[in-house]
mmCIF file of C-alpha atoms in Angstrom:
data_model
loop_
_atom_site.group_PDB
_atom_site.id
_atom_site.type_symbol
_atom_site.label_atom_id
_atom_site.label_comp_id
_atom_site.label_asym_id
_atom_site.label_seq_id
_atom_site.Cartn_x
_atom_site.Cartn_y
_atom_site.Cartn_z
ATOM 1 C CA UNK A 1026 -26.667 43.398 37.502
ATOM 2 C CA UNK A 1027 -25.947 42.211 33.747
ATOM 3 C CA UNK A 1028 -23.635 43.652 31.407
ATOM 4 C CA UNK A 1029 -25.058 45.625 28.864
ATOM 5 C CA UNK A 1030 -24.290 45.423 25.609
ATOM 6 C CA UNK A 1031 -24.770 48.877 24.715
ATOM 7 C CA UNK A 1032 -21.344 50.886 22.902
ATOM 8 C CA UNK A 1033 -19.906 52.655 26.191
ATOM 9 C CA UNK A 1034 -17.607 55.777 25.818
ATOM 10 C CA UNK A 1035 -15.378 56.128 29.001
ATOM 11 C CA UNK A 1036 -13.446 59.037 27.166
ATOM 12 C CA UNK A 1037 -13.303 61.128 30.841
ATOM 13 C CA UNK A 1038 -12.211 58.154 32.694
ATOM 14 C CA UNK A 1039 -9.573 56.458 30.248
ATOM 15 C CA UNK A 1040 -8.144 60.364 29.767
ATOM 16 C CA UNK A 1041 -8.017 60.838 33.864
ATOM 17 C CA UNK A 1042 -6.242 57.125 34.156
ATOM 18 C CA UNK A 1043 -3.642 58.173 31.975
ATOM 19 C CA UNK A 1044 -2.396 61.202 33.439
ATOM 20 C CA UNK A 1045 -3.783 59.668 36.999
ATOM 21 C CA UNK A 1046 -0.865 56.817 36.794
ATOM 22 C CA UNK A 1047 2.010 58.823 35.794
ATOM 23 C CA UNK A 1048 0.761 60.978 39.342
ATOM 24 C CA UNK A 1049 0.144 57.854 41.372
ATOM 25 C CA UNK A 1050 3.744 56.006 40.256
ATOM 26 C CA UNK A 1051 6.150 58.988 40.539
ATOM 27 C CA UNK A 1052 4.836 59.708 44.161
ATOM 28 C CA UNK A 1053 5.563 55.452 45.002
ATOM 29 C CA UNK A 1054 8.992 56.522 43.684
ATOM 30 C CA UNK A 1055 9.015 58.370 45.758
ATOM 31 C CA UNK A 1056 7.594 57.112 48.704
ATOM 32 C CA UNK A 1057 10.034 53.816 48.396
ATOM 33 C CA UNK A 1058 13.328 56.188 48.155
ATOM 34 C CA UNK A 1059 12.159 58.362 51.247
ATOM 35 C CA UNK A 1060 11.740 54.950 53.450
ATOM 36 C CA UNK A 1061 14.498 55.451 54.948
ATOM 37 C CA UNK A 1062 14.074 58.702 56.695
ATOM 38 C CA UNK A 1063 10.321 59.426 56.513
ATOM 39 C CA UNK A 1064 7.503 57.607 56.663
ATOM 40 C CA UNK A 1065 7.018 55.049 53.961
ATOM 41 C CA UNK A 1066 9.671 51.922 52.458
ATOM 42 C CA UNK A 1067 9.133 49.014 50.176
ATOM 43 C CA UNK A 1068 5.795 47.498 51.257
ATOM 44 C CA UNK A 1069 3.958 50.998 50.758
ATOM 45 C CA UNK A 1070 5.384 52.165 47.707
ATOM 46 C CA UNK A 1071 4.800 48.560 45.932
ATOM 47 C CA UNK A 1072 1.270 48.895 46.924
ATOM 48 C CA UNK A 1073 0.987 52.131 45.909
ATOM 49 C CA UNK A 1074 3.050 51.100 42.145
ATOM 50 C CA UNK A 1075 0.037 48.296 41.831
ATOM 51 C CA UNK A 1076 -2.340 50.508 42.615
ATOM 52 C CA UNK A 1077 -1.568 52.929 39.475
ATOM 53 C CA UNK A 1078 -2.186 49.637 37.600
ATOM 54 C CA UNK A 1079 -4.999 48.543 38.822
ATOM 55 C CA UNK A 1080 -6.579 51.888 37.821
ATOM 56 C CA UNK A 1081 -5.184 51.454 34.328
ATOM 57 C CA UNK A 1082 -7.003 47.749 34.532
ATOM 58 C CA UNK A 1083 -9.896 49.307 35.790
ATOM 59 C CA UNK A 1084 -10.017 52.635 33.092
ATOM 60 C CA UNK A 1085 -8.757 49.615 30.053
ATOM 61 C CA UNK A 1086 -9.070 46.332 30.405
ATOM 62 C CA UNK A 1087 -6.305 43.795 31.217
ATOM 63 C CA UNK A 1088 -5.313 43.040 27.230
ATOM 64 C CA UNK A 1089 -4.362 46.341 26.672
ATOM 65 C CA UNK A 1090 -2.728 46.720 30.479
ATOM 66 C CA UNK A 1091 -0.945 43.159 29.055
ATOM 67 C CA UNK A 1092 0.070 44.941 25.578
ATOM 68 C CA UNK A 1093 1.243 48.470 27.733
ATOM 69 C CA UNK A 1094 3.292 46.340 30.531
ATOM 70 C CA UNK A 1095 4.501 43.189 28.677
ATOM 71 C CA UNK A 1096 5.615 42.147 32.362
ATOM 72 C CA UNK A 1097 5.516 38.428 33.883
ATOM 73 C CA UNK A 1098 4.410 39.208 37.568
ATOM 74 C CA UNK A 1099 5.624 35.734 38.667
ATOM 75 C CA UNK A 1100 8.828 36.053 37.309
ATOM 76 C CA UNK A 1101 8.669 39.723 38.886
ATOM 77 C CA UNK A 1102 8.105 38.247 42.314
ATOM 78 C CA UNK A 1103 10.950 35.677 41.925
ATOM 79 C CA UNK A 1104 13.528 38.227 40.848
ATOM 80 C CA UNK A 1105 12.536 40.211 44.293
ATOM 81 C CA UNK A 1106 12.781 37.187 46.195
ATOM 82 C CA UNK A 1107 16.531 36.452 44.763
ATOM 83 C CA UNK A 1108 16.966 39.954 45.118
ATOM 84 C CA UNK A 1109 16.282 40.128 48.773
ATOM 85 C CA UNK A 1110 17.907 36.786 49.926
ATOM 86 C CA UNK A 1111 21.292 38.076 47.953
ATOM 87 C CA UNK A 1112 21.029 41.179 49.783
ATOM 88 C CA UNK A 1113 21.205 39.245 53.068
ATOM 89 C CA UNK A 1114 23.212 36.057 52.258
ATOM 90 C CA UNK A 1115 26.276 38.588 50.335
ATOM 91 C CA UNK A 1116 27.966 39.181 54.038
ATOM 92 C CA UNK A 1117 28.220 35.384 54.536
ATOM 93 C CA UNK A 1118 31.018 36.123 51.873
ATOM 94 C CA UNK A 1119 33.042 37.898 53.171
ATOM 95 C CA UNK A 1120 33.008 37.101 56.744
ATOM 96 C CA UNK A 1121 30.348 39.030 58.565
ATOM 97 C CA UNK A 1122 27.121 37.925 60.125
ATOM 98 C CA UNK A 1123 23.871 36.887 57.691
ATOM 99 C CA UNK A 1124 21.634 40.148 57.419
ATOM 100 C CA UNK A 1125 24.840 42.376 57.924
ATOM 101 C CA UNK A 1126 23.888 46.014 55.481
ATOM 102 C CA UNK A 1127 26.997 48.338 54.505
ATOM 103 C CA UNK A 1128 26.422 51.904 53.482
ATOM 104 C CA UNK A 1129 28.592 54.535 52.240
ATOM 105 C CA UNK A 1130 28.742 57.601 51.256
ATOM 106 C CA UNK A 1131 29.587 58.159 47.394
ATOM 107 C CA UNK A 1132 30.178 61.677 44.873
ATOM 108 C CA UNK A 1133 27.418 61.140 42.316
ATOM 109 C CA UNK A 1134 27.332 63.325 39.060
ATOM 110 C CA UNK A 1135 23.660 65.626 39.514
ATOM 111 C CA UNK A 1136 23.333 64.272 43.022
ATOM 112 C CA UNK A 1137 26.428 65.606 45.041
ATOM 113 C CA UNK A 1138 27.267 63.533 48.550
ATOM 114 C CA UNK A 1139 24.705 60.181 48.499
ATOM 115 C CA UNK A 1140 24.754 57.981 51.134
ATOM 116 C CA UNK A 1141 23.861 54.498 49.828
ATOM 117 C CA UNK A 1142 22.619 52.193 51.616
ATOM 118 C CA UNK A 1143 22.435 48.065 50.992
ATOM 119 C CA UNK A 1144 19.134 48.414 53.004
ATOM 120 C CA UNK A 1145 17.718 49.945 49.571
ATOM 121 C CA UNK A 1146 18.153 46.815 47.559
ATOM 122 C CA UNK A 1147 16.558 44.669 50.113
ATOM 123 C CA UNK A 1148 13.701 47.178 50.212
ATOM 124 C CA UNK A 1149 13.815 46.992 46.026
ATOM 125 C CA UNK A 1150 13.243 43.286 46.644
ATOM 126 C CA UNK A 1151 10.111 44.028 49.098
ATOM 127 C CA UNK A 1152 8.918 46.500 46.202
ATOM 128 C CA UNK A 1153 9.334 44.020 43.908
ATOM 129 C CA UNK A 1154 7.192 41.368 45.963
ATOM 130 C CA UNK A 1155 4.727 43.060 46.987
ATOM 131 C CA UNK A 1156 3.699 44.025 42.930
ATOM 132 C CA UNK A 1157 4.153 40.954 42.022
ATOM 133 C CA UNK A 1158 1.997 39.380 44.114
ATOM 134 C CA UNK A 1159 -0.612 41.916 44.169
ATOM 135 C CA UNK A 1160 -0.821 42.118 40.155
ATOM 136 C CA UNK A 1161 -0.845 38.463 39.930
ATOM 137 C CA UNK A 1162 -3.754 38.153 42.497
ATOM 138 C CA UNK A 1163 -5.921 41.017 40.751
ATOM 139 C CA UNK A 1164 -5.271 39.253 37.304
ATOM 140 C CA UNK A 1165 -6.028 35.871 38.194
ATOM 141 C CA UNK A 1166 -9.317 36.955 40.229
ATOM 142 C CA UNK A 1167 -9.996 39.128 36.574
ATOM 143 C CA UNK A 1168 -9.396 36.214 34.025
ATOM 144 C CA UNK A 1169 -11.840 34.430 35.669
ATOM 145 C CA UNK A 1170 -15.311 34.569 34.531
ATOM 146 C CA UNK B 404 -7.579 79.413 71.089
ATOM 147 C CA UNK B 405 -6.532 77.683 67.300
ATOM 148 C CA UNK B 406 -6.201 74.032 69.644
ATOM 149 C CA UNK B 407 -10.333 74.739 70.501
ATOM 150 C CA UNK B 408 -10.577 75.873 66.675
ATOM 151 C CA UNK B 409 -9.399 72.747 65.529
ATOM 152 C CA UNK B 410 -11.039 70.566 67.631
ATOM 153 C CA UNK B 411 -14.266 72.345 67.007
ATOM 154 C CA UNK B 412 -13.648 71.663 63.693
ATOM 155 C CA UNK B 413 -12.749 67.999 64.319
ATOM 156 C CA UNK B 414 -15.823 67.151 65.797
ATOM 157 C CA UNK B 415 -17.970 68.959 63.236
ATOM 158 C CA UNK B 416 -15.998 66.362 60.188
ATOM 159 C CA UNK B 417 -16.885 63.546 62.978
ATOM 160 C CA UNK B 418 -20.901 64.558 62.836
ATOM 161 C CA UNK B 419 -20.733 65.105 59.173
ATOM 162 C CA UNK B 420 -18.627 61.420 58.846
ATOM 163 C CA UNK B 421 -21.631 60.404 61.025
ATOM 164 C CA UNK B 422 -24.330 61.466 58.875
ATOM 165 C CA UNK B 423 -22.536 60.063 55.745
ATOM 166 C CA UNK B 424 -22.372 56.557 57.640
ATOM 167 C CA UNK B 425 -26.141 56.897 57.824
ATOM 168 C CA UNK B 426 -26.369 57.539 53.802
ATOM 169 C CA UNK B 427 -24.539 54.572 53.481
ATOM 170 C CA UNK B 428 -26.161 52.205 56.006
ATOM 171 C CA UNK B 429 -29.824 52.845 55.060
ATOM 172 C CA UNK B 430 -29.037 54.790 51.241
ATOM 173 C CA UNK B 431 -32.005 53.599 49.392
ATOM 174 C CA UNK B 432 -29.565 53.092 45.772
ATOM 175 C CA UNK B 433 -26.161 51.708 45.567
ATOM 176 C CA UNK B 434 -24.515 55.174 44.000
ATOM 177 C CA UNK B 435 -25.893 56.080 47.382
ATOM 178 C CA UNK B 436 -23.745 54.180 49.040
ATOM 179 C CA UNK B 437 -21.008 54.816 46.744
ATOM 180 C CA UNK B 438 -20.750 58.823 47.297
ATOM 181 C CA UNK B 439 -21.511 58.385 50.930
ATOM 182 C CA UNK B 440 -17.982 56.501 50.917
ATOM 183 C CA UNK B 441 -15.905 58.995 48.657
ATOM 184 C CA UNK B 442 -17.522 61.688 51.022
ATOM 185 C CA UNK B 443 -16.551 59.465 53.951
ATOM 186 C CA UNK B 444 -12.914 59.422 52.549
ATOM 187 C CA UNK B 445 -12.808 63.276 51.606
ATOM 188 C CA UNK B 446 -13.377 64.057 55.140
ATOM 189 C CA UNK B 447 -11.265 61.609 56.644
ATOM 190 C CA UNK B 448 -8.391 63.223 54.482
ATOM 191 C CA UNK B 449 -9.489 66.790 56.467
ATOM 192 C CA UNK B 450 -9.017 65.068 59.809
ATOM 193 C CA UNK B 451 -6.152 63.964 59.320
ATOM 194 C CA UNK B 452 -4.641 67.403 58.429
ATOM 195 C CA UNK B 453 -5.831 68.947 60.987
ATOM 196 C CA UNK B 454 -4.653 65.895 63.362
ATOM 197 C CA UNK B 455 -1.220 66.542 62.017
ATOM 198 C CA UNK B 456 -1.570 70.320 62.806
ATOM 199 C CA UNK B 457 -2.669 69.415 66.613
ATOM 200 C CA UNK B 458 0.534 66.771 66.746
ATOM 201 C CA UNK B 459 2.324 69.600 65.070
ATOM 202 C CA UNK B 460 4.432 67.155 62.224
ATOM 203 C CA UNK B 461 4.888 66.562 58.753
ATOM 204 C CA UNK B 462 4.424 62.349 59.274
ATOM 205 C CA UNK B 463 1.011 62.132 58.247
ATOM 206 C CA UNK B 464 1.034 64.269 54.686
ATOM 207 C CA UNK B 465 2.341 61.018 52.780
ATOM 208 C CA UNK B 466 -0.932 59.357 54.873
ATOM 209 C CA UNK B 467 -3.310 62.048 53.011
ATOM 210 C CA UNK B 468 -1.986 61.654 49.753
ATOM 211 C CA UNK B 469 -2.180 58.223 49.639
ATOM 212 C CA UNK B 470 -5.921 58.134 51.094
ATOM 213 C CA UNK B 471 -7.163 60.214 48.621
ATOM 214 C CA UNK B 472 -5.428 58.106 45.772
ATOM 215 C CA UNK B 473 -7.302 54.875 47.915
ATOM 216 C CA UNK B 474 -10.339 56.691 47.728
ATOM 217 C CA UNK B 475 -10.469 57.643 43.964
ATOM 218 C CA UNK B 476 -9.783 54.393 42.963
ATOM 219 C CA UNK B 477 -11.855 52.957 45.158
ATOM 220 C CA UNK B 478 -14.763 55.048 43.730
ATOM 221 C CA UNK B 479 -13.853 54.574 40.322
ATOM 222 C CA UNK B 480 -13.853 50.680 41.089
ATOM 223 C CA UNK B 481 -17.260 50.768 42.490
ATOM 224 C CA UNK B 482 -19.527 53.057 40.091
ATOM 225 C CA UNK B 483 -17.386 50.646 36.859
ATOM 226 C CA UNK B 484 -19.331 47.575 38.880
ATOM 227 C CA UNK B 485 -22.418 49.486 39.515
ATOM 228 C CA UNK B 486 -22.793 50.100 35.283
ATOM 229 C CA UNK B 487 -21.356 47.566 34.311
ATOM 230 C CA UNK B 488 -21.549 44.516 36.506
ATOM 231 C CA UNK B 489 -17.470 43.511 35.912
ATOM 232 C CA UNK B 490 -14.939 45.487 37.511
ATOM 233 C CA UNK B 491 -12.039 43.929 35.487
ATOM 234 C CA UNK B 492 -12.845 43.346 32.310
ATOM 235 C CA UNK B 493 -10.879 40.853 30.040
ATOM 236 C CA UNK B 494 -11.362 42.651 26.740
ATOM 237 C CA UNK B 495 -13.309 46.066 25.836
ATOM 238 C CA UNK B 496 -15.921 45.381 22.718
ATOM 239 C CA UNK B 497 -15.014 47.940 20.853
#
Protein backbone atom coordinates (compact mmCIF):
# COMPACT_ATOMS: atom_id res chain seq x y z
CA UNK A 1 0.00 0.00 0.00
CA UNK A 2 1.40 3.60 -1.07
CA UNK A 3 0.88 6.73 0.62
CA UNK A 4 -1.45 8.91 -0.88
CA UNK A 5 -0.96 12.18 -1.41
CA UNK A 6 -4.35 13.31 -1.01
CA UNK A 7 -5.02 16.38 2.02
CA UNK A 8 -6.20 14.00 5.00
CA UNK A 9 -8.32 15.50 7.91
CA UNK A 10 -7.89 13.28 11.10
CA UNK A 11 -9.92 16.01 13.10
CA UNK A 12 -11.86 12.88 15.19
CA UNK A 13 -8.71 11.11 15.83
CA UNK A 14 -6.18 14.04 16.74
CA UNK A 15 -9.33 15.46 19.10
CA UNK A 16 -9.76 11.73 20.79
CA UNK A 17 -5.67 11.54 21.25
CA UNK A 18 -5.72 14.57 23.11
CA UNK A 19 -8.13 13.99 25.70
CA UNK A 20 -7.21 10.01 25.23
CA UNK A 21 -3.52 10.77 26.79
CA UNK A 22 -4.38 12.90 29.62
CA UNK A 23 -6.87 9.46 30.47
CA UNK A 24 -4.17 6.95 29.62
CA UNK A 25 -1.17 8.92 31.79
CA UNK A 26 -3.12 9.82 34.97
CA UNK A 27 -4.29 6.10 35.32
CA UNK A 28 -0.06 4.99 34.86
CA UNK A 29 0.15 7.48 37.76
CA UNK A 30 -1.59 5.78 39.11
CA UNK A 31 -0.93 2.40 38.48
CA UNK A 32 3.01 3.05 39.44
CA UNK A 33 1.95 4.65 43.03
CA UNK A 34 -0.53 1.66 43.79
CA UNK A 35 2.50 -0.99 43.08
CA UNK A 36 2.99 -1.43 46.19
CA UNK A 37 -0.22 -2.78 47.48
CA UNK A 38 -2.21 -3.73 44.36
CA UNK A 39 -1.50 -5.03 41.34
CA UNK A 40 0.75 -2.98 39.14
CA UNK A 41 4.62 -1.12 39.93
CA UNK A 42 7.18 0.46 37.71
CA UNK A 43 7.42 -1.83 34.66
CA UNK A 44 3.50 -1.50 34.01
CA UNK A 45 2.94 1.97 34.58
CA UNK A 46 6.12 2.98 32.27
CA UNK A 47 4.56 0.95 29.63
CA UNK A 48 1.44 2.23 30.08
CA UNK A 49 3.16 6.29 30.24
CA UNK A 50 4.74 5.24 26.57
CA UNK A 51 1.82 4.02 25.48
CA UNK A 52 -0.15 7.53 25.85
CA UNK A 53 2.74 8.66 23.58
CA UNK A 54 2.77 6.46 21.17
CA UNK A 55 -0.91 7.32 20.53
CA UNK A 56 0.01 10.99 20.39
CA UNK A 57 2.84 9.72 17.66
CA UNK A 58 0.36 7.81 16.06
CA UNK A 59 -2.78 10.73 16.10
CA UNK A 60 0.52 13.60 15.16
CA UNK A 61 3.48 12.74 13.94
CA UNK A 62 6.82 12.54 15.83
CA UNK A 63 7.91 16.50 15.06
CA UNK A 64 5.16 17.76 16.77
CA UNK A 65 5.34 14.77 19.66
CA UNK A 66 9.31 16.22 19.57
CA UNK A 67 8.03 20.04 19.83
CA UNK A 68 5.12 18.86 22.76
CA UNK A 69 7.81 16.63 24.85
CA UNK A 70 11.20 18.35 24.24
CA UNK A 71 12.53 15.12 26.16
CA UNK A 72 15.97 13.18 25.40
CA UNK A 73 14.82 9.47 25.96
CA UNK A 74 18.49 8.38 26.28
CA UNK A 75 19.32 10.73 28.73
CA UNK A 76 15.82 9.68 30.33
CA UNK A 77 16.97 6.10 30.56
CA UNK A 78 20.38 7.05 32.08
CA UNK A 79 18.90 9.23 34.80
CA UNK A 80 16.67 5.93 35.78
CA UNK A 81 19.57 3.84 35.68
CA UNK A 82 21.58 6.30 38.23
CA UNK A 83 18.45 6.56 39.88
CA UNK A 84 18.02 2.94 40.61
CA UNK A 85 21.71 1.95 41.35
CA UNK A 86 21.70 5.07 44.06
CA UNK A 87 18.69 3.67 45.47
CA UNK A 88 20.53 0.40 46.15
CA UNK A 89 24.23 1.39 46.59
CA UNK A 90 22.95 4.52 49.43
CA UNK A 91 22.95 1.67 52.41
CA UNK A 92 26.60 0.79 51.57
CA UNK A 93 26.91 4.29 53.34
CA UNK A 94 25.94 3.96 56.14
CA UNK A 95 26.65 0.50 57.10
CA UNK A 96 23.89 -1.82 56.03
CA UNK A 97 23.78 -4.47 53.38
CA UNK A 98 23.64 -3.38 49.34
CA UNK A 99 19.80 -3.42 48.34
CA UNK A 100 18.83 -2.57 52.06
CA UNK A 101 15.11 -0.11 51.55
CA UNK A 102 14.03 2.11 54.70
CA UNK A 103 10.50 3.35 55.00
CA UNK A 104 8.81 5.56 57.33
CA UNK A 105 6.00 6.93 58.11
CA UNK A 106 5.81 10.89 57.69
CA UNK A 107 2.74 13.90 58.47
CA UNK A 108 2.30 15.33 54.98
CA UNK A 109 0.25 18.64 54.48
CA UNK A 110 -3.19 17.32 52.16
CA UNK A 111 -2.07 13.76 52.66
CA UNK A 112 -2.25 13.04 56.52
CA UNK A 113 -0.05 9.76 57.80
CA UNK A 114 2.19 8.54 54.44
CA UNK A 115 4.25 5.80 54.69
CA UNK A 116 7.21 6.28 52.32
CA UNK A 117 8.92 3.90 51.10
CA UNK A 118 12.72 3.89 49.37
CA UNK A 119 11.22 0.98 47.29
CA UNK A 120 9.32 3.93 45.35
CA UNK A 121 12.42 5.55 44.01
CA UNK A 122 13.85 2.36 42.80
CA UNK A 123 10.50 1.67 41.14
CA UNK A 124 10.75 5.61 39.72
CA UNK A 125 14.01 4.36 38.22
CA UNK A 126 12.20 1.14 36.57
CA UNK A 127 9.49 3.79 35.32
CA UNK A 128 11.98 5.75 34.07
CA UNK A 129 13.70 2.79 32.04
CA UNK A 130 11.24 1.25 30.79
CA UNK A 131 10.01 4.84 28.78
CA UNK A 132 13.05 5.44 27.86
CA UNK A 133 13.75 2.58 26.19
CA UNK A 134 10.46 2.01 24.74
CA UNK A 135 10.24 5.73 23.22
CA UNK A 136 13.65 5.46 21.93
CA UNK A 137 12.90 2.07 20.17
CA UNK A 138 9.47 3.37 18.59
CA UNK A 139 11.38 6.58 17.38
CA UNK A 140 14.28 5.06 15.93
CA UNK A 141 12.09 2.23 14.10
CA UNK A 142 9.85 5.72 12.93
CA UNK A 143 12.81 7.92 11.62
CA UNK A 144 13.61 5.36 9.47
CA UNK A 145 12.28 5.32 6.07
CA UNK B 1 -27.33 -20.60 40.23
CA UNK B 2 -25.31 -16.93 39.26
CA UNK B 3 -21.80 -19.50 39.18
CA UNK B 4 -23.91 -21.55 36.08
CA UNK B 5 -25.03 -17.89 34.90
CA UNK B 6 -21.68 -16.84 34.52
CA UNK B 7 -20.23 -19.63 33.10
CA UNK B 8 -23.02 -19.86 30.63
CA UNK B 9 -22.14 -16.64 29.79
CA UNK B 10 -18.40 -17.41 29.60
CA UNK B 11 -18.69 -19.91 27.14
CA UNK B 12 -21.11 -17.97 24.95
CA UNK B 13 -17.97 -14.81 24.77
CA UNK B 14 -15.66 -18.08 24.05
CA UNK B 15 -18.02 -19.12 20.80
CA UNK B 16 -18.44 -15.56 19.85
CA UNK B 17 -14.25 -15.05 20.39
CA UNK B 18 -14.37 -18.20 18.18
CA UNK B 19 -16.29 -16.92 15.40
CA UNK B 20 -14.32 -13.59 15.43
CA UNK B 21 -10.99 -15.76 15.09
CA UNK B 22 -12.64 -17.11 11.95
CA UNK B 23 -13.28 -13.34 10.56
CA UNK B 24 -9.86 -12.83 11.09
CA UNK B 25 -8.23 -16.03 9.77
CA UNK B 26 -10.11 -16.25 6.43
CA UNK B 27 -11.62 -12.16 6.42
CA UNK B 28 -11.53 -11.54 2.78
CA UNK B 29 -10.17 -7.43 3.50
CA UNK B 30 -7.68 -6.31 5.97
CA UNK B 31 -10.33 -3.86 7.99
CA UNK B 32 -11.69 -7.36 8.26
CA UNK B 33 -9.17 -8.46 10.11
CA UNK B 34 -8.79 -5.34 11.92
CA UNK B 35 -12.46 -5.25 13.64
CA UNK B 36 -12.35 -8.96 14.10
CA UNK B 37 -9.34 -8.05 16.58
CA UNK B 38 -10.93 -4.93 18.43
CA UNK B 39 -14.04 -7.32 18.71
CA UNK B 40 -11.64 -10.04 19.86
CA UNK B 41 -10.32 -7.55 22.56
CA UNK B 42 -13.88 -6.14 23.58
CA UNK B 43 -14.84 -9.53 24.56
CA UNK B 44 -11.82 -10.57 26.15
CA UNK B 45 -12.31 -7.40 28.44
CA UNK B 46 -16.05 -9.16 29.33
CA UNK B 47 -14.30 -12.36 30.35
CA UNK B 48 -12.26 -11.12 32.34
CA UNK B 49 -14.94 -9.34 34.48
CA UNK B 50 -16.83 -11.93 34.83
CA UNK B 51 -13.58 -14.17 35.70
CA UNK B 52 -12.97 -11.71 38.46
CA UNK B 53 -16.64 -12.07 39.65
CA UNK B 54 -16.21 -16.11 39.72
CA UNK B 55 -12.61 -15.54 41.72
CA UNK B 56 -14.62 -13.02 43.63
CA UNK B 57 -11.56 -9.99 43.69
CA UNK B 58 -10.82 -6.67 42.69
CA UNK B 59 -7.04 -7.85 41.09
CA UNK B 60 -8.02 -8.03 37.66
CA UNK B 61 -9.99 -4.40 37.14
CA UNK B 62 -6.47 -2.62 36.56
CA UNK B 63 -6.08 -5.86 33.88
CA UNK B 64 -9.41 -4.53 32.01
CA UNK B 65 -8.55 -1.10 31.91
CA UNK B 66 -5.41 -1.50 30.58
CA UNK B 67 -6.65 -4.09 27.77
CA UNK B 68 -9.01 -1.91 26.50
CA UNK B 69 -6.40 1.05 26.34
CA UNK B 70 -4.05 -1.98 24.39
CA UNK B 71 -6.82 -2.56 22.25
CA UNK B 72 -7.72 1.05 21.13
CA UNK B 73 -4.43 1.79 20.32
CA UNK B 74 -3.83 -1.13 18.80
CA UNK B 75 -6.79 -0.46 16.43
CA UNK B 76 -6.00 2.97 15.88
CA UNK B 77 -2.36 1.74 14.88
CA UNK B 78 -3.65 -0.66 12.41
CA UNK B 79 -6.57 1.15 10.32
CA UNK B 80 -3.53 4.56 10.29
CA UNK B 81 -1.35 1.63 8.29
CA UNK B 82 -4.23 0.28 6.42
CA UNK B 83 -4.90 4.21 4.81
CA UNK B 84 -2.01 5.25 4.91
CA UNK B 85 0.76 2.74 4.51
CA UNK B 86 3.13 4.49 7.56
CA UNK B 87 2.15 4.07 10.99
CA UNK B 88 4.65 6.70 12.32
CA UNK B 89 4.94 9.34 10.31
CA UNK B 90 7.98 11.78 10.44
CA UNK B 91 6.16 14.95 9.45
CA UNK B 92 2.29 15.61 8.53
CA UNK B 93 2.04 17.59 4.92
CA UNK B 94 -0.02 19.97 5.90
Amino acid sequence: MKANKLKTNDLILQFTAKIVFFIIFFFSIHIFFAGHYTPGGGFVGGLLTSSAIVLLVIAFDLKTVRKILPINYMYMTATGLILALATAAFPIFVGKPFFTHFFDYFDLPLFGKTSLHTAALFDLGVFLVVVGVTMTIIQTIGEDE
Amino acid sequence: MIEKILLVSLVLFMIAIALLLYRVIVGPSMPDRAIGLDTIGVNLISSIAIVSILLTTKAFLEAILILGILAFIGTIAFSKYIERGVIVERKSNR
